[in-house]
Coordinates of C-alpha atoms and ligand atoms in Angstrom, one line a residue:
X1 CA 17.8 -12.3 -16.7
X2 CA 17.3 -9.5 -18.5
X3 CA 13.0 -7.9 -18.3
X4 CA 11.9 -5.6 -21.3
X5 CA 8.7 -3.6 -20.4
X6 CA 5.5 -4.8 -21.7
X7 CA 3.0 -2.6 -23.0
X8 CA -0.8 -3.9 -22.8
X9 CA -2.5 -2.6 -26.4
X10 CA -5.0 -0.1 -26.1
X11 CA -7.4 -2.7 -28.3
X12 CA -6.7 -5.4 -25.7
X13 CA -8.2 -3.1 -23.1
X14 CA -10.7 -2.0 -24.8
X15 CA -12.2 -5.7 -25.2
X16 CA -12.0 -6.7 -22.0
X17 CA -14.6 -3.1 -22.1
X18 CA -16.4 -4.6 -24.6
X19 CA -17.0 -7.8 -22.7
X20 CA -18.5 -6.0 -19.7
X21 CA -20.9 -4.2 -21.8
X22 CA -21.7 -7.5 -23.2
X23 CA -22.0 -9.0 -19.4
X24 CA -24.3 -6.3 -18.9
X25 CA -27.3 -8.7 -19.4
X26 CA -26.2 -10.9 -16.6
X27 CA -25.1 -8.5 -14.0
X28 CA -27.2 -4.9 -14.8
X29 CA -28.6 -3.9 -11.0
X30 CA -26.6 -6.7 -9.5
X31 CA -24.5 -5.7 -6.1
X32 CA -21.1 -6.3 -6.1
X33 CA -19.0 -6.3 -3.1
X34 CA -15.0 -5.8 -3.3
X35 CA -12.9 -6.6 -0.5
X36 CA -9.7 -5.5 0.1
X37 CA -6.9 -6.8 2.4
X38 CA -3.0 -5.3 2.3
X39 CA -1.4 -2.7 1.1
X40 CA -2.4 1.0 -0.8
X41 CA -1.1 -1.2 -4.4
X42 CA -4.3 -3.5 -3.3
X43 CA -6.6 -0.5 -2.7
X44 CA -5.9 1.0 -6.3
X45 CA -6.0 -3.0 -7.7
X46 CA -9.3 -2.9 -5.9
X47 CA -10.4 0.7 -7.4
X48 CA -10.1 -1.3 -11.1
X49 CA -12.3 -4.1 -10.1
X50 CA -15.0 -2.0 -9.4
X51 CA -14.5 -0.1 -12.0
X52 CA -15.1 -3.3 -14.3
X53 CA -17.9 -4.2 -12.3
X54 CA -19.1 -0.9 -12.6
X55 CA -19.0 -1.0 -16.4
X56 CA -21.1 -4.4 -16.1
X57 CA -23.8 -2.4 -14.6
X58 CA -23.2 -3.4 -10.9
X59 CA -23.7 -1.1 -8.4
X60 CA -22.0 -2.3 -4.9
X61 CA -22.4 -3.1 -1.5
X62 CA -20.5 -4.0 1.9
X63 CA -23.2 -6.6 3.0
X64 CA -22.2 -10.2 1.7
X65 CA -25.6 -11.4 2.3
X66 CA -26.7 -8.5 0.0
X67 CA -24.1 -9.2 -3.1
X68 CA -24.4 -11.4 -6.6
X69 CA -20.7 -11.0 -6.8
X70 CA -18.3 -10.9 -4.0
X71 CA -14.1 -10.2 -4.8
X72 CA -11.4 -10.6 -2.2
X73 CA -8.3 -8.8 -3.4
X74 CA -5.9 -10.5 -1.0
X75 CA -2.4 -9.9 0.5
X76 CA 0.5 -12.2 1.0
X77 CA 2.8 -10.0 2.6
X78 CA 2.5 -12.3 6.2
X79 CA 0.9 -15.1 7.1
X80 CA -1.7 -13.8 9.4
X81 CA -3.7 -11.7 6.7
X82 CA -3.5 -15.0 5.0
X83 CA -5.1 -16.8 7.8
X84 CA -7.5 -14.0 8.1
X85 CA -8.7 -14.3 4.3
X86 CA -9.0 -18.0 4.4
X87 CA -10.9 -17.8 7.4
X88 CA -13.3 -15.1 5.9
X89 CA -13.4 -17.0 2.2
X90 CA -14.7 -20.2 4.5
X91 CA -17.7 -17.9 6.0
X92 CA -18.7 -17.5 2.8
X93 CA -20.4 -20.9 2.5
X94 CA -23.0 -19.2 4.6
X95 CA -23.7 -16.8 2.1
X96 CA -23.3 -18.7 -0.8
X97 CA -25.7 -20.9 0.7
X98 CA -28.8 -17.9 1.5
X99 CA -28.1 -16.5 -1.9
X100 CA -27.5 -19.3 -4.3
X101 CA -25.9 -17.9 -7.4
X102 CA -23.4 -15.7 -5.2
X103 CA -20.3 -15.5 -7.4
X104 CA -17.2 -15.7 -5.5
X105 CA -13.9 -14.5 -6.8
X106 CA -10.7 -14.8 -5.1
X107 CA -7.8 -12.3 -6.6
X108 CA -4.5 -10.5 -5.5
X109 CA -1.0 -11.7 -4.2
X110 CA -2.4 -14.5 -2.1
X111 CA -3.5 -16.7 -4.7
X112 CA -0.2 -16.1 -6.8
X113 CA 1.9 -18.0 -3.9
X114 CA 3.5 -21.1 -5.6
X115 CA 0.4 -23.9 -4.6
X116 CA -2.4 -21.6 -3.4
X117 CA -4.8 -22.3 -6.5
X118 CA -4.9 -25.9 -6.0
X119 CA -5.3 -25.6 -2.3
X120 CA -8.6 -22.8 -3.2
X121 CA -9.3 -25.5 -6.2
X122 CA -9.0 -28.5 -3.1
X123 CA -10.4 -26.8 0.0
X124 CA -12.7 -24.1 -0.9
X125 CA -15.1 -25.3 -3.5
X126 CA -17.5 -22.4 -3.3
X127 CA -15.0 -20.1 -4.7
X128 CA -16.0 -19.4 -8.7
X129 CA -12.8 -17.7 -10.2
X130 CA -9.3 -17.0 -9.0
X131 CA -7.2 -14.8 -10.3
X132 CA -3.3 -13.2 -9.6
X133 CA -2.6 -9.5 -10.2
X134 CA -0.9 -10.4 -13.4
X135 CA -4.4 -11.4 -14.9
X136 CA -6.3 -7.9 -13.3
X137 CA -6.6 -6.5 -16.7
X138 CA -8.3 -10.3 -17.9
X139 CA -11.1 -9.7 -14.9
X140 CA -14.1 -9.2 -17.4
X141 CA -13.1 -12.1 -19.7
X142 CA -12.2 -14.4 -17.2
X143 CA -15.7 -13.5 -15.3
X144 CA -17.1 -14.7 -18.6
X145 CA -15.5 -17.6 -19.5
X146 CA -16.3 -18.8 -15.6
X147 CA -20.2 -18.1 -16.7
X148 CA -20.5 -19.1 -20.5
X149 CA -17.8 -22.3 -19.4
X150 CA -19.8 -24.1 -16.1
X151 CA -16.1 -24.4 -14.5
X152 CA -14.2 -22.7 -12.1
X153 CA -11.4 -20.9 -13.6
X154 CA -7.7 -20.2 -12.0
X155 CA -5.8 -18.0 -13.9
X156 CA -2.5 -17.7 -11.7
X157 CA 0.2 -18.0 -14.8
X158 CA 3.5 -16.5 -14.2
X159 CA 4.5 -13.6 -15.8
X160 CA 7.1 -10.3 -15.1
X161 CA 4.3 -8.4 -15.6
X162 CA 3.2 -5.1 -18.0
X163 CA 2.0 -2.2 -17.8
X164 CA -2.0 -1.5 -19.0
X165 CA -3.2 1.9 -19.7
X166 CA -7.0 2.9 -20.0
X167 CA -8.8 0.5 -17.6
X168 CA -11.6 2.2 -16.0
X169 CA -11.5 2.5 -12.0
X170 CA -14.0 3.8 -9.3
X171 CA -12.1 5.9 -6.9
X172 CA -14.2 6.2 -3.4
X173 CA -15.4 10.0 -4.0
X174 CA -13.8 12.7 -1.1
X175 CA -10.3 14.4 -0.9
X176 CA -7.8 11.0 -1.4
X177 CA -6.5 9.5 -4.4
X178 CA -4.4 6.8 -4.7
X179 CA -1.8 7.5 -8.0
X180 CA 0.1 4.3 -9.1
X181 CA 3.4 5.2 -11.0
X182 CA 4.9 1.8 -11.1
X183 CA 4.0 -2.0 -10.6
X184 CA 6.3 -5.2 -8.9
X185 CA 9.7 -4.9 -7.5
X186 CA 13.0 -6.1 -8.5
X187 CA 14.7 -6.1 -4.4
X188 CA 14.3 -9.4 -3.5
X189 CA 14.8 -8.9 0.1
X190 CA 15.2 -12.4 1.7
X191 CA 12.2 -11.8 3.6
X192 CA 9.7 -10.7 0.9
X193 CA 7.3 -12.5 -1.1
X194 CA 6.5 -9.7 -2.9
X195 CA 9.1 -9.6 -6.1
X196 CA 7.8 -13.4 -6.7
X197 CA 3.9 -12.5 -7.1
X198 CA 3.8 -8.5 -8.3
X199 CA 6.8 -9.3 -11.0
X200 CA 9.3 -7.0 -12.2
X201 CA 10.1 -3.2 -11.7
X202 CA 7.9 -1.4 -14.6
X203 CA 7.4 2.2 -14.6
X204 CA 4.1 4.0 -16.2
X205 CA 5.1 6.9 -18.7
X206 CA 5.5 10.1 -17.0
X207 CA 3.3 12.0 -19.1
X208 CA 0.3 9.4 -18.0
X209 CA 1.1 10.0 -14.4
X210 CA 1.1 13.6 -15.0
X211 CA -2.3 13.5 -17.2
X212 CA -3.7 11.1 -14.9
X213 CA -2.6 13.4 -12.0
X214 CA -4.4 16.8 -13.4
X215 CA -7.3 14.8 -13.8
X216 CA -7.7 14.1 -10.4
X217 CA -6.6 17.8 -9.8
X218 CA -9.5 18.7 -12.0
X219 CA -12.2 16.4 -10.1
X220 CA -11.2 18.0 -7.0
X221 CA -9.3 15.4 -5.2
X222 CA -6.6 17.4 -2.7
X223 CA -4.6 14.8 -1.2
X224 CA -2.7 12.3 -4.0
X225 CA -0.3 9.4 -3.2
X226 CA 1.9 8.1 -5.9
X227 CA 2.3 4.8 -5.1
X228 CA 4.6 1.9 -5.9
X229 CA 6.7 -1.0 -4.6
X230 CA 9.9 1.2 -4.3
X231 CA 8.9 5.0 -5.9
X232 CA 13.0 5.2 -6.1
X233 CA 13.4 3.5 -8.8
X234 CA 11.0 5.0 -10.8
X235 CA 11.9 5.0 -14.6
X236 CA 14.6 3.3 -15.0
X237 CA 13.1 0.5 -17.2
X238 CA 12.2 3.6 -19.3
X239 CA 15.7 4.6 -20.6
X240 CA 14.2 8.7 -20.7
X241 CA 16.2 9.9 -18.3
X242 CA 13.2 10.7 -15.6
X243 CA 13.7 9.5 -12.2
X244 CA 11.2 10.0 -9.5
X245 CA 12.4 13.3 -8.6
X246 CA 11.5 14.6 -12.0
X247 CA 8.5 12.9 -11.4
X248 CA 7.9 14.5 -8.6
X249 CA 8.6 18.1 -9.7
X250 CA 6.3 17.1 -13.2
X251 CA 3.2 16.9 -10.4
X252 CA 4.3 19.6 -8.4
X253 CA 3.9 21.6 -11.3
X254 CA -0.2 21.1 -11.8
X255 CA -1.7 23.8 -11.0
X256 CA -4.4 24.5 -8.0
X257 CA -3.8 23.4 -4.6
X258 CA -3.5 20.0 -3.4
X259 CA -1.1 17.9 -1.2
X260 CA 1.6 15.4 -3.1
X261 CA 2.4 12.4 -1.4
X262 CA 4.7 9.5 -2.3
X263 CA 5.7 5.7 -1.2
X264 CA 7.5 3.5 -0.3
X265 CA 10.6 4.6 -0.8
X266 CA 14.0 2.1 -0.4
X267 CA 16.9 3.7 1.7
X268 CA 19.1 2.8 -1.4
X269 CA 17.7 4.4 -3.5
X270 CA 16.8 7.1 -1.9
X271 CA 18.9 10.3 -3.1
X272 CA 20.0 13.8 -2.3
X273 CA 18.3 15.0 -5.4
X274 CA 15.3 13.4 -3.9
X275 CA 15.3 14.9 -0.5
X276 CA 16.1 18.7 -2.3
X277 CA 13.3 17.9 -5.0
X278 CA 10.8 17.0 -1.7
X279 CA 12.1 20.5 -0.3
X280 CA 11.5 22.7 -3.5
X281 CA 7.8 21.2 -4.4
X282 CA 5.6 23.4 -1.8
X283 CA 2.9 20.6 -2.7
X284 CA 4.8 18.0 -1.7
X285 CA 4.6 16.2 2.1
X286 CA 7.6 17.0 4.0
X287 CA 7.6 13.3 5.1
X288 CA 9.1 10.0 4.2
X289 CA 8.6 6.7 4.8
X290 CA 11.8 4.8 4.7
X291 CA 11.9 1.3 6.3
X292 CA 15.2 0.1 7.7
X293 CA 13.5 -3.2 8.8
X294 CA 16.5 -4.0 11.1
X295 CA 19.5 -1.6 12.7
X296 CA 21.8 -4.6 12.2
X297 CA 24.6 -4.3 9.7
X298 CA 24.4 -8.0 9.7
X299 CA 20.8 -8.3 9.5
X300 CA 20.5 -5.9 6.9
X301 CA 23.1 -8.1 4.3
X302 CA 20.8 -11.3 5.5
X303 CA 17.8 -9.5 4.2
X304 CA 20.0 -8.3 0.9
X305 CA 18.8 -4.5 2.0
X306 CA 22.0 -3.0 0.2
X307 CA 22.7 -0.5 2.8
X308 CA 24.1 -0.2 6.5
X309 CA 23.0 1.4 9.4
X310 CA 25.7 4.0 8.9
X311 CA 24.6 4.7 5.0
X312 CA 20.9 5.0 6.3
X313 CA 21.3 7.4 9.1
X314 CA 23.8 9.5 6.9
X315 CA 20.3 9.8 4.6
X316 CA 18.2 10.8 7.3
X317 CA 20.9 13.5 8.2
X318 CA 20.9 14.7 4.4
X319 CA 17.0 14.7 4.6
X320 CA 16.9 16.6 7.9
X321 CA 19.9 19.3 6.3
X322 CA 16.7 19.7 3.8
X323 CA 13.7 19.8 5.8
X324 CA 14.8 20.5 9.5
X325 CA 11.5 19.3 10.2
X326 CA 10.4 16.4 8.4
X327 CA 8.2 13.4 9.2
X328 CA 9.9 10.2 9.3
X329 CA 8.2 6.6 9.6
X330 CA 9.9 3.5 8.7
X331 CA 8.8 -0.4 8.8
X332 CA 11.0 -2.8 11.3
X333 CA 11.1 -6.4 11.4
X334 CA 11.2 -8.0 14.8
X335 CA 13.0 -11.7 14.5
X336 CA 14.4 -12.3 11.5
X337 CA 16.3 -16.0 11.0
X338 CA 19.0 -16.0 13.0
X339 CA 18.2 -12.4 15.1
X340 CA 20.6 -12.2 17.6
X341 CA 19.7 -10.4 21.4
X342 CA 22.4 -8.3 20.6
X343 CA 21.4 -7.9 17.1
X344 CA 17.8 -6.5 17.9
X345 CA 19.1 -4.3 20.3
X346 CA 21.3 -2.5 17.9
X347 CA 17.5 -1.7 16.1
X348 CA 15.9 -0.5 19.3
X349 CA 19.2 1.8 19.7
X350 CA 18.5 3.1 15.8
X351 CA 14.9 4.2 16.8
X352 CA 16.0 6.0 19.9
X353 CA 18.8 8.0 17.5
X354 CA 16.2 8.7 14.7
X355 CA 13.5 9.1 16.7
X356 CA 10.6 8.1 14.2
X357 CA 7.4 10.3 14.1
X358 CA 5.4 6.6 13.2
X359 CA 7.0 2.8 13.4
X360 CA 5.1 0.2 11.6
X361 CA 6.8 -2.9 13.4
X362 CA 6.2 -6.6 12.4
X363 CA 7.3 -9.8 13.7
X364 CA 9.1 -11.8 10.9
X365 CA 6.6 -14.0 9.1
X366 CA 8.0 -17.4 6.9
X367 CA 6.9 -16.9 2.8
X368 CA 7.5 -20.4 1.3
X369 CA 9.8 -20.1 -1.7
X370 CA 11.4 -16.7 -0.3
X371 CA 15.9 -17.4 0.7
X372 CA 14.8 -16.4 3.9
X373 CA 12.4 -19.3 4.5
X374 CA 15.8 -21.6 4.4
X375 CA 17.5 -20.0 6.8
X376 CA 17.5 -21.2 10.7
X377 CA 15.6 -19.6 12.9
X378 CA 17.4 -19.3 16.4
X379 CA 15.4 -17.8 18.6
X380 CA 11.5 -19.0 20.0
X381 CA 8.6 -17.1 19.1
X382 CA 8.3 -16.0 22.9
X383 CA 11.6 -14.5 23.2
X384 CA 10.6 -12.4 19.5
X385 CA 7.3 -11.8 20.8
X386 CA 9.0 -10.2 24.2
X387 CA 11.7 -8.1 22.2
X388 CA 8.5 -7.4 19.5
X389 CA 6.5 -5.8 22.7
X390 CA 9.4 -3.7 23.8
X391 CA 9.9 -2.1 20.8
X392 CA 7.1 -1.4 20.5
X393 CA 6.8 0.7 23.7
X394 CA 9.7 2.2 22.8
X395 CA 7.6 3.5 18.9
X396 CA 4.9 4.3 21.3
X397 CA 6.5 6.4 23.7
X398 CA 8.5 8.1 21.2
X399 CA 5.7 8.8 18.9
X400 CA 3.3 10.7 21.5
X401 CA 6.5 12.4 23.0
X402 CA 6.5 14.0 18.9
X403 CA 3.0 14.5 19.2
X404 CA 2.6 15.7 22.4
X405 CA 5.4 18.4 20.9
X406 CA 2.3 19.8 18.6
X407 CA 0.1 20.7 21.7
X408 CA -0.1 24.6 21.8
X409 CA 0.6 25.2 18.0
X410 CA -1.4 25.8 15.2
X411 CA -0.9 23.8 11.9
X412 CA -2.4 23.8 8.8
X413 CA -4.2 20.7 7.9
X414 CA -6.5 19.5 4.7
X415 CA -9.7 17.9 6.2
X416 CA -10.0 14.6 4.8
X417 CA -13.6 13.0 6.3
X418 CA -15.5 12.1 8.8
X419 CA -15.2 9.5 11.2
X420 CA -18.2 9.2 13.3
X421 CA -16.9 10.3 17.0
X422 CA -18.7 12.7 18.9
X423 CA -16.3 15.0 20.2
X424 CA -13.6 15.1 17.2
X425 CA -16.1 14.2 14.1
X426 CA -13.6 14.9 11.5
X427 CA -10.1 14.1 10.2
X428 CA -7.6 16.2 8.8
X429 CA -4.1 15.5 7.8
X430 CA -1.0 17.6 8.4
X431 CA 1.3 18.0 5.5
X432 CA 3.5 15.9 7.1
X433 CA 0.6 12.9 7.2
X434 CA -0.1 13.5 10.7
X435 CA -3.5 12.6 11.9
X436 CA -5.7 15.5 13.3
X437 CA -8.9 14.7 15.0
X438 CA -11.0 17.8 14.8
X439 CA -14.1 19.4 16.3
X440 CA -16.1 20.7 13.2
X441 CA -18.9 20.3 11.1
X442 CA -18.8 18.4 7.5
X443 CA -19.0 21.4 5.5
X444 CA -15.2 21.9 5.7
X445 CA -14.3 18.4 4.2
X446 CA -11.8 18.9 1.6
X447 CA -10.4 22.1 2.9
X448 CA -7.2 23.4 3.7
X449 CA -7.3 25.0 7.5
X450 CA -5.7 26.0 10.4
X451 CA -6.1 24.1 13.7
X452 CA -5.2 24.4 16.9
X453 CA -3.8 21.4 18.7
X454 CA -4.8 20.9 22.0
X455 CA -4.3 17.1 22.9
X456 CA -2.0 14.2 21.4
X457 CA -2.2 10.8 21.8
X458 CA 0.6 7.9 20.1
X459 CA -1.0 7.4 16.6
X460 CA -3.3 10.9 16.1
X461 CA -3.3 15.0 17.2
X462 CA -6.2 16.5 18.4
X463 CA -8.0 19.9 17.6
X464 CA -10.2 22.8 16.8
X465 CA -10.1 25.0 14.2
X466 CA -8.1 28.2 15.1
X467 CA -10.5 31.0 15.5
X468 CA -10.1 33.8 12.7
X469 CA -8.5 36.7 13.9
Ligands
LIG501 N1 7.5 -10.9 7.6 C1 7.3 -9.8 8.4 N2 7.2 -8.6 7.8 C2 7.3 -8.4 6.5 N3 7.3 -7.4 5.7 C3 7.4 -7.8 4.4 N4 7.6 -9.1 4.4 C4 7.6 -9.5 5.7 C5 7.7 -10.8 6.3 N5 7.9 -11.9 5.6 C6 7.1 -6.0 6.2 C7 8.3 -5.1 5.8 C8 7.7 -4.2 4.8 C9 6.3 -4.1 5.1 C10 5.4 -3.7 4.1 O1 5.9 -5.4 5.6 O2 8.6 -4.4 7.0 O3 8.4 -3.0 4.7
LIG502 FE1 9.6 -6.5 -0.6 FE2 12.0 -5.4 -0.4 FE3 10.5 -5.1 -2.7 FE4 9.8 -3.9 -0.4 S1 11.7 -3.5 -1.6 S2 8.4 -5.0 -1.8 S3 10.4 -5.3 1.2 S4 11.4 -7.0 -1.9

């Protein structure tokens, strides 16, 4: 089934504006409180809300007791977040209860599941509006008809999505900025739930990406993540002829100095003019995230990856001919239906030949409606729970044996914020998205220095700054 790219009016946007101005009698000076669960996709979703809510005169809080209106932007990607959420959504009675009036609004990939509104509409009466990522761009309107109506609303229509331009958004102040340069995904892995809540593959116009980008440049945010589904196939829906490599290179080109990150990125699409693009843009993180999910050739066709393990290490050898040096991470699933022993072994034996700098490891979770959900599942939880636990020794180990190789050597780093420890009160990250915990005082937040490394541990670097010469 052929998608053709939806473009959201500039006047459409700019009522749903005009609405919150309007709302501005109900909610000036109230506090808003945004929760976010899930991935980066979810934190920029999340940045729009507030934005909204800002534009109604909210100003915000992290204290439920504290807030008028309260939005969970929610994740579906495996059943315990989900768990989580409806755990936390049920605490709310509480609140609701000591602040009557509390508006509670339930939004994200969560509630797009196939069945979740009624079960919200059934189960969780205290919850005012729901809403799917489709209807994001409806928030002010929807918030309105849920007042001026005296029902609850639950807009969760299906849709292939489209792409909005002009909403306003409150990024948190500091050195990070989330960039999104496309929305849904087109993969269908067997696994994922994603394709059938985020919609189709839709690509933002470069020359918004690269507008958006130098205004970030030009407030002074130094570390910027273009973000999407799979970043590979970037503008293809676009018929211009950009792929993400141009993309790339387009941002690159801003001037001023500031770090470039990027993901996720699929091994399929990942390309040689990718890797020599990352290796040309000085700005750019000599890093990638690539998830295998599975060093099974057999696996892999299961979860309709479109690669093998042979395709995918040849990448990581054309990325290393690039950048000799380069950060790799990957996602891996632990148990797929119908797993084999021999089957997860051949994915701890690809992480001992590539050697990840990171593994992000999950143990396969069931998405109703998703062809994996039908398959059989062979093995008990204990057994994936056993073979889960030695991988992940295995990413440990490995990880603080690549750390532990930093210890002695200076790198440069842009400090990124505080985090409240004693000894190491900052962060920094390394231009290949290595954590630094650094000795230093706040004044040097959003600068580019050089530290010495003098300790590692599995998941972060430690250090102090080099002394000048
Ligand atoms: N079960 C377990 N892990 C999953 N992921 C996606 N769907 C599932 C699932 N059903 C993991 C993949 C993906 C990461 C974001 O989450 O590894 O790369
Ligand atoms: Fe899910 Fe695969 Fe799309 Fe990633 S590429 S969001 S794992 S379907």
């Amino acid at each position: 089934m052929a998608y053709t790219r939806k473009e959201v009016p500039a006047e459409e946007t700019e009522r749903q504006i005009d609405i919150c101005v309007r709302l501005r009698a109900r909610f000036e000076g109230c506090a808003a409180l945004v929760d976010t669960y899930g991935c980066q996709q979810n934190e920029s979703d999340s940045e729009i809300i507030r934005g909204f809510l800002a534009e109604m005169g909210c100003t915000f809080t992290s204290d439920e007791y504290a807030a008028d209106i309260i939005v969970i932007n929610t994740c579906a990607v495996r059943e315990h977040a989900e768990q989580r959420i409806l755990g936390n959504v049920g605490a709310l009675n509480h609140t609701k209860k000591a602040r009557p009036g509390q508006i509670i609004c339930l939004c994200g990939c969560m509630v797009q599941q196939r069945g979740m509104a009624e079960r919200i509409k059934k189960s969780y009466p205290i919850v005012d509006l729901v809403f799917g990522p489709h209807e994001l761009r409806r928030f002010p309107e929807l918030l309105r008809q849920r007042l001026e109506g005296g029902r609850r609303v639950f807009a969760v229509a299906e849709s292939d999505g489209e792409v909005t331009e002009g909403v306003p958004r409150v990024r948190d102040r500091g050195v990070k900025a989330w960039l999104s340069v496309m929305y849904g995904c087109n993969n269908f892995c067997t696994y994922c739930i994603v394709p059938y809540v985020r919609g189709r593959e839709r690509s933002r116009r470069p020359e918004d990406v690269v507008a958006e980008a130098r205004s970030l440049v030009e407030a002074g945010y130094k570390d910027i993540t273009l973000l999407g589904q799979n970043v590979n196939s970037y503008g293809r829906d676009l018929g211009g002829g950009t792929d993400f490599a141009d993309l790339l290179a387009a941002v690159n080109a801003i001037p001023g100095k500031f770090t470039l990150r990027f993901m996720t990125s699929h091994p399929r699409d990942a390309t040689e003019k990718l890797f020599r693009t990352m290796s040309e843009c000085e700005k750019c993180e000599k890093h990638i995230h690539l998830p295998v999910q599975s060093g099974s050739n057999r696996v892999l066709r299961a979860m309709n990856r479109g690669y093998t393990r042979e395709q995918y290490l040849e990448k990581i050898a054309v990325a290393r001919s690039y950048m000799p040096d380069i950060v790799l991470t990957t996602d891996i699933i632990v148990g797929f239906p119908g797993e084999t022993r021999e089957e997860f072994e051949e994915t701890l034996s690809l992480a001992e030949q590539v050697r990840y700098d990171a593994m992000f490891t999950f143990i396969y979770s069931r998405r109703a409606g998703t062809a994996a959900a039908k398959l059989p599942d062979i093995r008990s939880r204990e057994e994936k729970q056993a073979d889960f636990d030695r991988l992940l020794e295995r990413a440990n180990a490995i990880s603080l044996e690549k750390h532990l190789a930093y210890v002695g050597r200076t790198v440069e780093a842009l400090v990124d914020g505080e985090n409240g420890g004693r000894e190491y009160p900052l962060t920094a990250r390394t231009n290949g998205g290595r954590l630094v915990h650094l000795k230093g005082s706040p004044e040097i937040i959003g600068s580019y220095v050089n530290i010495k490394i003098t300790d590692a541990a599995t998941w972060a670097l430690f250090g102090e700054l080099e002394a000048r010469q």
